[in-house]
CSV table of C-alpha atoms in Angstrom, one decimal:
chain,number,residue,atom,x,y,z
C,24,MET,CA,-64.3,129.3,153.7
C,25,SER,CA,-65.1,128.8,157.4
C,26,THR,CA,-62.4,128.1,159.9
C,27,GLN,CA,-62.9,124.4,160.0
C,28,ASP,CA,-62.9,124.2,156.2
C,29,ARG,CA,-59.5,125.9,155.8
C,30,SER,CA,-57.2,123.1,157.0
C,31,THR,CA,-57.3,121.0,153.8
C,32,VAL,CA,-57.8,122.7,150.4
C,33,LEU,CA,-57.7,121.6,146.8
C,34,ILE,CA,-56.1,124.2,144.6
C,35,ASN,CA,-56.7,124.1,140.8
C,36,ILE,CA,-54.8,126.4,138.5
C,37,SER,CA,-55.2,126.6,134.7
C,38,GLY,CA,-54.1,128.8,131.9
C,39,PRO,CA,-51.3,129.5,129.4
C,40,ASP,CA,-48.1,127.5,130.2
C,41,LYS,CA,-45.0,129.5,131.1
C,42,PRO,CA,-41.8,128.7,132.8
C,43,GLY,CA,-41.8,129.3,136.6
C,44,ILE,CA,-45.5,129.0,137.4
C,45,THR,CA,-45.2,126.0,139.7
C,46,SER,CA,-42.2,127.6,141.4
C,47,ALA,CA,-44.0,130.9,142.0
C,48,MET,CA,-47.1,129.2,143.5
C,49,MET,CA,-45.0,127.0,145.7
C,50,ASN,CA,-43.0,129.9,147.0
C,51,HIS,CA,-46.2,131.5,148.3
C,52,LEU,CA,-47.2,128.2,150.0
C,53,ALA,CA,-43.7,127.8,151.5
C,54,ALA,CA,-43.8,131.2,153.1
C,55,HIS,CA,-46.6,129.8,155.4
C,56,ASP,CA,-45.2,126.3,156.0
C,57,ILE,CA,-48.0,124.7,154.1
C,58,LYS,CA,-47.7,120.9,153.4
C,59,VAL,CA,-48.4,119.5,150.0
C,60,LEU,CA,-50.5,116.2,150.3
C,61,ASP,CA,-50.9,115.6,146.5
C,62,ILE,CA,-49.9,117.3,143.3
C,63,GLY,CA,-50.4,116.7,139.6
C,64,GLN,CA,-49.7,118.7,136.5
C,65,ALA,CA,-50.4,118.3,132.8
C,66,VAL,CA,-49.8,120.5,129.7
C,67,ILE,CA,-52.0,120.1,126.6
C,68,HIS,CA,-51.2,122.3,123.6
C,69,ASP,CA,-49.4,124.9,125.8
C,70,THR,CA,-52.2,125.0,128.3
C,71,LEU,CA,-51.3,124.2,131.9
C,72,ALA,CA,-53.6,122.4,134.4
C,73,LEU,CA,-52.0,122.2,137.9
C,74,GLY,CA,-53.7,120.7,140.9
C,75,MET,CA,-52.5,120.6,144.5
C,76,LEU,CA,-54.1,119.2,147.7
C,77,VAL,CA,-52.6,121.2,150.6
C,78,HIS,CA,-52.8,121.1,154.4
C,79,LEU,CA,-52.6,124.4,156.3
C,80,PRO,CA,-51.3,124.6,159.8
C,81,ALA,CA,-53.3,126.6,162.3
C,82,SER,CA,-51.0,129.5,162.0
C,83,ALA,CA,-51.7,129.8,158.2
C,84,GLN,CA,-55.5,129.4,158.3
C,85,HIS,CA,-56.1,133.1,158.7
C,86,SER,CA,-53.1,134.3,156.6
C,87,PRO,CA,-53.5,136.0,153.2
C,88,VAL,CA,-52.0,133.0,151.4
C,89,PHE,CA,-55.1,132.4,149.2
C,90,GLN,CA,-55.2,136.1,148.3
C,91,ASP,CA,-51.5,136.0,147.5
C,92,LEU,CA,-52.1,133.0,145.2
C,93,LEU,CA,-55.0,134.7,143.5
C,94,PHE,CA,-53.0,137.8,142.7
C,95,ALA,CA,-50.0,135.7,141.5
C,96,ALA,CA,-52.3,133.7,139.2
C,97,HIS,CA,-54.0,136.8,137.9
C,98,GLU,CA,-50.7,138.4,137.0
C,99,ARG,CA,-49.8,135.4,134.8
C,100,GLY,CA,-53.2,135.2,133.1
C,101,MET,CA,-54.2,132.1,135.0
C,102,GLN,CA,-57.4,131.0,136.6
C,103,ILE,CA,-57.4,129.6,140.1
C,104,ARG,CA,-60.0,127.8,142.2
C,105,PHE,CA,-60.0,126.9,145.9
C,106,THR,CA,-62.1,123.9,147.1
C,107,PRO,CA,-62.3,123.0,150.8
C,108,VAL,CA,-61.9,119.3,151.5
C,109,SER,CA,-63.7,117.8,154.5
C,110,GLU,CA,-61.9,115.5,156.9
C,111,ALA,CA,-64.2,112.6,155.9
C,112,SER,CA,-63.6,113.2,152.2
C,113,TYR,CA,-59.8,113.3,152.8
C,114,HIS,CA,-59.8,110.0,154.8
C,115,GLN,CA,-61.9,108.4,152.0
C,116,TRP,CA,-59.3,109.5,149.5
C,117,VAL,CA,-56.5,108.1,151.6
C,118,GLU,CA,-58.2,104.8,152.0
C,119,GLY,CA,-58.7,104.6,148.2
C,120,GLN,CA,-55.0,104.4,147.6
C,121,GLY,CA,-55.0,100.7,148.7
C,122,LYS,CA,-57.3,99.7,145.9
C,123,PRO,CA,-56.0,97.7,142.9
C,124,ARG,CA,-54.8,99.7,139.9
C,125,TYR,CA,-55.0,98.8,136.2
C,126,ILE,CA,-53.6,100.2,133.0
C,127,VAL,CA,-56.0,100.4,130.1
C,128,THR,CA,-54.2,101.1,126.8
C,129,LEU,CA,-56.1,102.3,123.7
C,130,LEU,CA,-54.2,101.8,120.5
C,131,GLY,CA,-55.0,102.5,116.8
C,132,ARG,CA,-53.9,104.3,113.7
C,133,GLN,CA,-56.0,107.3,114.9
C,134,ILE,CA,-58.1,107.7,118.0
C,135,SER,CA,-61.5,109.4,118.0
C,136,ALA,CA,-63.7,111.0,120.7
C,137,GLU,CA,-66.2,108.2,120.2
C,138,GLN,CA,-63.6,105.6,120.9
C,139,ILE,CA,-62.5,107.3,124.1
C,140,ALA,CA,-66.1,107.9,125.2
C,141,ARG,CA,-66.9,104.2,124.7
C,142,VAL,CA,-63.8,102.9,126.5
C,143,THR,CA,-64.1,105.3,129.4
C,144,GLN,CA,-67.8,104.4,129.8
C,145,LYS,CA,-66.9,100.8,130.0
C,146,VAL,CA,-64.4,101.7,132.7
C,147,ALA,CA,-67.1,103.5,134.7
C,148,ASP,CA,-69.6,100.6,134.1
C,149,ASN,CA,-67.1,98.3,135.9
C,150,ASP,CA,-66.9,100.7,139.0
C,151,LEU,CA,-63.4,101.8,138.1
C,152,ASN,CA,-62.2,105.4,138.3
C,153,ILE,CA,-59.7,107.1,136.0
C,154,ASP,CA,-56.8,108.7,137.9
C,155,ARG,CA,-54.6,109.7,135.1
C,156,ILE,CA,-54.6,109.9,131.2
C,157,ASN,CA,-51.4,109.9,129.2
C,158,ARG,CA,-50.7,110.1,125.5
C,159,LEU,CA,-47.9,107.7,124.7
C,160,SER,CA,-47.7,108.3,120.9
C,161,GLY,CA,-45.7,111.3,119.6
C,162,ARG,CA,-47.0,114.5,118.1
C,163,LEU,CA,-48.1,114.3,114.5
C,164,ARG,CA,-48.8,116.9,111.9
C,165,LEU,CA,-52.3,116.9,110.4
C,166,ASP,CA,-51.0,115.7,107.1
C,167,GLN,CA,-49.4,112.7,108.8
C,168,LEU,CA,-52.8,111.3,109.9
C,169,ASP,CA,-52.8,108.3,107.5
C,170,GLN,CA,-53.1,104.6,107.6
C,171,GLN,CA,-49.5,104.2,108.8
C,172,SER,CA,-49.7,106.7,111.7
C,173,ARG,CA,-49.9,105.5,115.3
C,174,ALA,CA,-51.9,106.7,118.2
C,175,CYS,CA,-51.9,105.5,121.8
C,176,VAL,CA,-53.6,106.8,125.0
C,177,GLU,CA,-53.1,105.2,128.4
C,178,PHE,CA,-55.5,105.3,131.3
C,179,SER,CA,-54.5,104.6,134.8
C,180,VAL,CA,-57.6,103.4,136.6
C,181,ARG,CA,-58.3,102.4,140.2
C,182,GLY,CA,-60.9,100.2,141.9
C,183,GLU,CA,-62.1,96.7,142.6
C,184,ALA,CA,-62.9,95.1,139.3
C,185,ALA,CA,-65.5,92.3,140.1
C,186,ASP,CA,-64.2,90.1,137.3
C,187,THR,CA,-61.0,91.0,135.3
C,188,ALA,CA,-61.6,88.2,132.8
C,189,GLU,CA,-65.1,89.6,132.1
C,190,LEU,CA,-63.6,93.1,131.8
C,191,ARG,CA,-61.1,91.8,129.2
C,192,ARG,CA,-64.0,90.1,127.3
C,193,GLN,CA,-65.9,93.4,127.2
C,194,PHE,CA,-62.9,95.3,125.9
C,195,LEU,CA,-62.3,92.6,123.3
C,196,ALA,CA,-65.8,92.9,122.0
C,197,LEU,CA,-65.5,96.7,122.0
C,198,SER,CA,-62.2,96.5,120.1
C,199,ALA,CA,-63.8,94.5,117.3
C,200,GLU,CA,-66.7,97.0,117.2
C,201,LEU,CA,-64.6,100.1,117.1
C,202,GLY,CA,-61.6,98.9,115.1
C,203,ILE,CA,-59.1,99.6,117.8
C,204,ASP,CA,-57.0,97.6,120.3
C,205,ILE,CA,-57.8,97.8,124.0
C,206,ALA,CA,-55.5,96.2,126.6
C,207,VAL,CA,-56.0,96.0,130.3
C,208,GLN,CA,-53.2,95.1,132.7
C,209,GLU,CA,-52.6,95.1,136.4
C,210,ASP,CA,-50.5,98.1,137.3
C,211,ASN,CA,-47.7,96.4,139.1
C,212,ILE,CA,-43.9,96.4,139.5
C,213,TYR,CA,-43.4,93.9,136.6
C,214,ARG,CA,-44.9,96.1,133.9
C,215,ARG,CA,-41.8,98.0,133.1
C,216,ASN,CA,-39.5,95.4,134.5
C,217,ARG,CA,-39.8,92.7,131.8
C,218,ARG,CA,-36.5,91.2,130.7
C,219,LEU,CA,-37.2,88.5,128.1
C,220,VAL,CA,-39.3,88.7,125.0
C,221,VAL,CA,-40.1,85.6,122.9
C,222,PHE,CA,-41.7,85.5,119.4
C,223,ASP,CA,-43.4,83.1,117.2
C,224,MET,CA,-42.0,83.5,113.7
C,225,ASP,CA,-44.5,82.7,110.9
C,226,SER,CA,-47.2,85.4,110.6
C,227,THR,CA,-45.7,87.2,113.6
C,228,LEU,CA,-42.2,88.3,112.8
C,229,ILE,CA,-42.7,87.7,109.1
C,230,GLU,CA,-45.9,88.1,107.0
C,231,ALA,CA,-46.0,84.5,105.7
C,232,GLU,CA,-46.2,80.9,106.7
C,233,VAL,CA,-42.9,79.5,105.5
C,234,ILE,CA,-44.2,75.9,105.1
C,235,ASP,CA,-46.8,77.3,102.7
C,236,GLU,CA,-44.0,79.0,100.7
C,237,LEU,CA,-42.0,75.7,100.6
C,238,ALA,CA,-45.2,73.8,99.6
C,239,ARG,CA,-45.7,76.2,96.6
C,240,GLU,CA,-42.2,75.5,95.4
C,241,ALA,CA,-42.9,71.7,95.8
C,242,GLY,CA,-46.1,72.0,93.9
C,243,VAL,CA,-48.3,70.9,96.9
C,244,GLY,CA,-49.4,74.4,98.0
C,245,ASP,CA,-53.1,73.9,98.2
C,246,GLN,CA,-52.8,70.6,100.2
C,247,VAL,CA,-50.4,72.1,102.7
C,248,ALA,CA,-52.3,75.4,103.0
C,249,ALA,CA,-55.5,73.6,103.9
C,250,ILE,CA,-53.7,71.6,106.7
C,251,THR,CA,-52.0,74.8,107.9
C,252,GLU,CA,-55.2,76.7,108.3
C,253,ARG,CA,-56.9,74.0,110.2
C,254,ALA,CA,-53.9,73.7,112.5
C,255,MET,CA,-53.8,77.5,113.2
C,256,GLN,CA,-57.5,77.5,114.0
C,257,GLY,CA,-56.9,74.7,116.6
C,258,GLU,CA,-58.8,72.1,114.7
C,259,LEU,CA,-55.9,69.7,114.3
C,260,ASP,CA,-53.2,68.5,116.6
C,261,PHE,CA,-50.0,70.4,115.8
C,262,GLN,CA,-47.6,67.6,115.7
C,263,GLN,CA,-49.7,65.4,113.5
C,264,SER,CA,-50.5,68.2,111.1
C,265,PHE,CA,-46.9,69.3,111.1
C,266,ARG,CA,-45.6,65.9,110.1
C,267,ALA,CA,-48.2,65.5,107.5
C,268,ARG,CA,-47.3,68.9,105.9
C,269,VAL,CA,-43.5,68.2,106.0
C,270,ALA,CA,-44.0,64.8,104.4
C,271,LEU,CA,-45.6,66.5,101.4
C,272,LEU,CA,-42.3,68.4,100.9
C,273,LYS,CA,-40.3,65.2,100.2
C,274,GLY,CA,-37.9,65.7,97.2
C,275,LEU,CA,-37.8,69.5,97.4
C,276,ASP,CA,-34.3,70.8,96.4
C,277,THR,CA,-32.8,72.8,99.3
C,278,GLN,CA,-31.5,75.4,96.8
C,279,VAL,CA,-34.9,77.1,96.9
C,280,LEU,CA,-34.5,77.8,100.7
C,281,ASP,CA,-32.3,80.8,100.0
C,282,GLN,CA,-34.8,82.2,97.4
C,283,ILE,CA,-37.7,81.9,99.9
C,284,ALA,CA,-35.7,83.5,102.7
C,285,GLU,CA,-34.8,86.5,100.6
C,286,ARG,CA,-38.4,87.2,99.6
C,287,LEU,CA,-39.8,86.9,103.1
C,288,LYS,CA,-41.5,90.2,104.2
C,289,ILE,CA,-40.6,91.2,107.7
C,290,THR,CA,-43.7,92.4,109.7
C,291,GLU,CA,-44.3,96.1,110.2
C,292,GLY,CA,-42.5,97.4,113.3
C,293,ALA,CA,-40.4,94.3,113.9
C,294,PRO,CA,-37.0,95.9,113.2
C,295,GLN,CA,-37.9,99.0,115.4
C,296,LEU,CA,-39.2,96.8,118.2
C,297,ILE,CA,-36.2,94.4,118.3
C,298,SER,CA,-33.5,97.2,118.0
C,299,THR,CA,-35.3,99.1,120.8
C,300,LEU,CA,-35.6,96.1,123.1
C,301,LYS,CA,-31.9,95.4,122.5
C,302,SER,CA,-30.9,99.0,123.3
C,303,LEU,CA,-32.9,98.7,126.6
C,304,GLY,CA,-31.2,95.5,127.6
C,305,TYR,CA,-34.0,92.9,126.9
C,306,ARG,CA,-33.1,89.4,125.7
C,307,THR,CA,-35.0,88.1,122.7
C,308,ALA,CA,-35.7,84.7,121.2
C,309,ILE,CA,-37.6,83.0,118.4
C,310,LEU,CA,-39.7,80.0,119.5
C,311,SER,CA,-41.1,78.8,116.2
C,312,GLY,CA,-43.0,75.8,114.9
C,313,GLY,CA,-41.4,76.7,111.6
C,314,PHE,CA,-37.9,75.8,110.4
C,315,THR,CA,-34.5,76.6,111.9
C,316,TYR,CA,-33.1,77.7,108.5
C,317,PHE,CA,-35.4,80.6,108.2
C,318,ALA,CA,-35.3,81.5,111.9
C,319,ARG,CA,-31.5,81.7,111.6
C,320,TYR,CA,-31.9,84.0,108.6
C,321,LEU,CA,-34.3,86.2,110.5
C,322,GLN,CA,-32.0,86.2,113.5
C,323,GLN,CA,-29.2,87.7,111.4
C,324,GLN,CA,-31.6,90.3,109.9
C,325,LEU,CA,-33.1,91.5,113.2
C,326,GLY,CA,-30.3,90.8,115.7
C,327,ILE,CA,-32.4,88.3,117.8
C,328,ASP,CA,-30.4,86.6,120.5
C,329,GLU,CA,-31.6,83.0,120.3
C,330,VAL,CA,-33.6,80.6,118.0
C,331,TYR,CA,-35.5,77.5,118.7
C,332,ALA,CA,-37.3,75.9,115.7
C,333,ASN,CA,-37.6,72.6,113.7
C,334,GLU,CA,-34.8,71.2,111.7
C,335,LEU,CA,-35.6,70.0,108.2
C,336,GLU,CA,-33.9,66.7,107.4
C,337,VAL,CA,-31.9,66.8,104.1
C,338,ASP,CA,-30.4,63.8,102.3
C,339,ALA,CA,-26.9,63.6,100.8
C,340,HIS,CA,-28.2,64.9,97.5
C,341,GLY,CA,-29.6,68.1,98.9
C,342,LYS,CA,-33.2,67.0,98.9
C,343,VAL,CA,-35.7,67.4,101.7
C,344,THR,CA,-36.6,63.9,103.0
C,345,GLY,CA,-40.0,64.8,104.3
C,346,GLU,CA,-38.9,64.4,108.0
C,347,VAL,CA,-37.7,66.6,110.7
C,348,THR,CA,-34.8,65.9,113.2
C,349,GLY,CA,-35.0,66.4,116.9
C,350,GLN,CA,-37.9,67.4,119.1
C,351,ILE,CA,-40.8,69.2,117.3
C,352,VAL,CA,-41.4,72.7,118.6
C,353,ASP,CA,-45.2,72.7,119.3
C,354,GLY,CA,-47.3,74.7,121.7
C,355,GLU,CA,-46.2,72.7,124.8
C,356,ARG,CA,-42.5,72.9,123.7
C,357,LYS,CA,-42.8,76.6,123.3
C,358,ALA,CA,-44.1,77.0,126.9
C,359,ALA,CA,-41.4,74.7,128.2
C,360,LEU,CA,-38.7,76.7,126.4
C,361,LEU,CA,-40.1,79.9,127.9
C,362,LYS,CA,-39.8,78.5,131.3
C,363,GLU,CA,-36.3,77.2,130.7
C,364,LEU,CA,-35.1,80.6,129.3
C,365,ALA,CA,-36.6,82.5,132.2
C,366,GLN,CA,-35.0,80.1,134.8
C,367,ARG,CA,-31.7,80.3,133.0
C,368,ASP,CA,-31.8,84.1,133.1
C,369,GLY,CA,-32.8,84.2,136.7
C,370,ILE,CA,-36.1,86.0,136.2
C,371,GLY,CA,-39.7,85.2,137.0
C,372,LEU,CA,-42.3,84.4,134.3
C,373,GLU,CA,-44.0,87.7,135.3
C,374,GLN,CA,-41.0,89.4,133.7
C,375,THR,CA,-41.4,87.7,130.3
C,376,ILE,CA,-43.4,88.7,127.2
C,377,ALA,CA,-44.6,86.2,124.5
C,378,VAL,CA,-46.0,87.2,121.1
C,379,GLY,CA,-47.7,84.9,118.6
C,380,ASP,CA,-50.7,84.5,116.3
C,381,GLY,CA,-51.7,80.8,116.3
C,382,ALA,CA,-53.3,78.2,118.5
C,383,ASN,CA,-50.0,76.6,119.2
C,384,ASP,CA,-48.8,79.9,120.7
C,385,LEU,CA,-51.6,80.0,123.4
C,386,PRO,CA,-49.6,77.9,126.0
C,387,MET,CA,-46.7,80.4,126.0
C,388,LEU,CA,-49.0,83.4,125.8
C,389,GLY,CA,-50.9,82.2,128.9
C,390,LEU,CA,-47.6,81.5,130.7
C,391,ALA,CA,-45.9,84.8,130.1
C,392,GLY,CA,-46.4,87.9,132.3
C,393,LEU,CA,-47.5,89.7,129.1
C,394,GLY,CA,-48.9,87.4,126.4
C,395,ILE,CA,-49.9,89.2,123.2
C,396,ALA,CA,-51.9,87.7,120.4
C,397,PHE,CA,-50.6,89.6,117.4
C,398,ARG,CA,-52.9,89.9,114.3
C,399,ALA,CA,-54.2,86.6,115.5
C,400,LYS,CA,-57.0,84.3,114.5
C,401,PRO,CA,-60.3,85.0,116.3
C,402,MET,CA,-60.0,82.0,118.5
C,403,VAL,CA,-56.6,83.0,119.6
C,404,ARG,CA,-57.6,86.6,120.3
C,405,GLN,CA,-60.5,85.3,122.5
C,406,ASN,CA,-58.3,83.1,124.5
C,407,ALA,CA,-55.3,85.4,125.0
C,408,ARG,CA,-55.2,88.0,127.7
C,409,HIS,CA,-54.0,90.7,125.3
C,410,ALA,CA,-54.3,91.3,121.5
C,411,LEU,CA,-52.7,93.7,119.1
C,412,SER,CA,-54.1,94.0,115.6
C,413,THR,CA,-54.2,97.6,114.5
C,414,LEU,CA,-50.6,98.5,114.8
C,415,GLY,CA,-47.2,97.0,113.9
C,416,LEU,CA,-45.1,95.0,116.3
C,417,ASP,CA,-43.5,98.1,117.7
C,418,GLY,CA,-46.9,98.9,119.3
C,419,ILE,CA,-45.9,96.4,121.9
C,420,LEU,CA,-43.6,99.1,123.3
C,421,TYR,CA,-46.7,101.0,124.3
C,422,LEU,CA,-48.1,98.0,126.2
C,423,ILE,CA,-44.8,97.8,128.1
C,424,GLY,CA,-45.4,101.5,129.1
C,425,PHE,CA,-42.9,103.3,126.9
C,426,SER,CA,-43.9,106.6,125.2
C,427,ASP,CA,-42.4,107.9,121.9
C,428,ARG,CA,-40.8,110.6,124.0
C,429,ASP,CA,-39.0,107.9,126.1
C,430,LEU,CA,-37.9,106.1,123.0
C,431,SER,CA,-36.7,109.2,121.2
C,432,ARG,CA,-34.2,109.8,124.1
C,433,THR,CA,-33.1,106.1,124.1
C,434,HIS,CA,-32.9,105.8,120.4
C,435,GLN,CA,-32.1,109.3,119.0
C,436,GLY,CA,-33.0,109.5,115.3
C,437,HIS,CA,-34.4,105.9,115.2
C,438,PRO,CA,-37.6,105.5,113.0
C,439,THR,CA,-39.3,103.9,116.1
C,440,THR,CA,-40.1,107.5,117.2
C,441,GLN,CA,-42.6,109.9,115.9
C,442,GLY,CA,-41.4,112.9,117.8
C,443,SER,CA,-41.4,114.1,121.3
C,444,ARG,CA,-44.4,114.9,123.3
């Protein structure tokens, strides 16, 4: 390297990971009062990759520091490369730190090279540059790679996205093609500073539509199911369809409510998600267009803080009247409740998360800082900013930014974790 090239240098070191490598290299730099402008390190399968951008004072530019580093690396079986960085290149790098940053999260049961190739190509096509790649899911043995395994890789990208809505649409189409989930979020202070999570209940926290279960017991299953499907697809006004369905339940004995509650199947990952959120200090609530009786039952099962749902009217003989009491919890009411809860807790909407699957969930999904369409209908997926379909509800923890390693330390021995990184 010429004299003018020696002031700023990129140093890349790679090889078998051992304790003390970073310290040893830094000691050689410290002996010559060299400033570290940037540093990054990663270890993949016991192989270290260490990068440092350093600035040499005039007194060190003719010193044997590079020779010392070369010898130190060789003694440890490492490879080392020195790349001079021009002043213009350095200033371009500095100016780039003001550009927007995004987090692109790739989630699935397993992740393939093709999926990563297609996602990263889409990133490049939108003039975004990848700064960092992290694996959030834990280590798995080869015999654990089955339909219930989880895989998540997070990309930190930088650049000026011309149209973030279009970028999300492109990722949504790619998700459907590849059978994975892809989420893109702004990398801001709110991402790991959410405080309130609200959930729809039917087909979100539980794998059923309770009103359909009630209808089967009342002998009107087909009629109610047809109305439910049209409402979830957004073809019918929720309040009108809801009243029509409830009216069909008139005369149902309330003794069947317990039987239905006991056979409801809780969605994969829901217990792990709720218990982890509670241990991290989040508040949780059910905002449901379903019924309070079942929401309260689920609240006790999962330890959810609050419940807002619809109250079935019952007559003196323990029969359903076909009416509901109080204000119906529809899409607009869910959004209003989300606002009220956030204001009460003294937090901004950016610090809230909403999760749901139906058209009546879209208002709250659009209002929340992180709105997630979970195993949702196509129309809902297309209109929500984020969608999760391949994993259970605990996959939401990856979207918040938590790794299995983080959670194993927070929840030692809890089934939410798959092992440390």
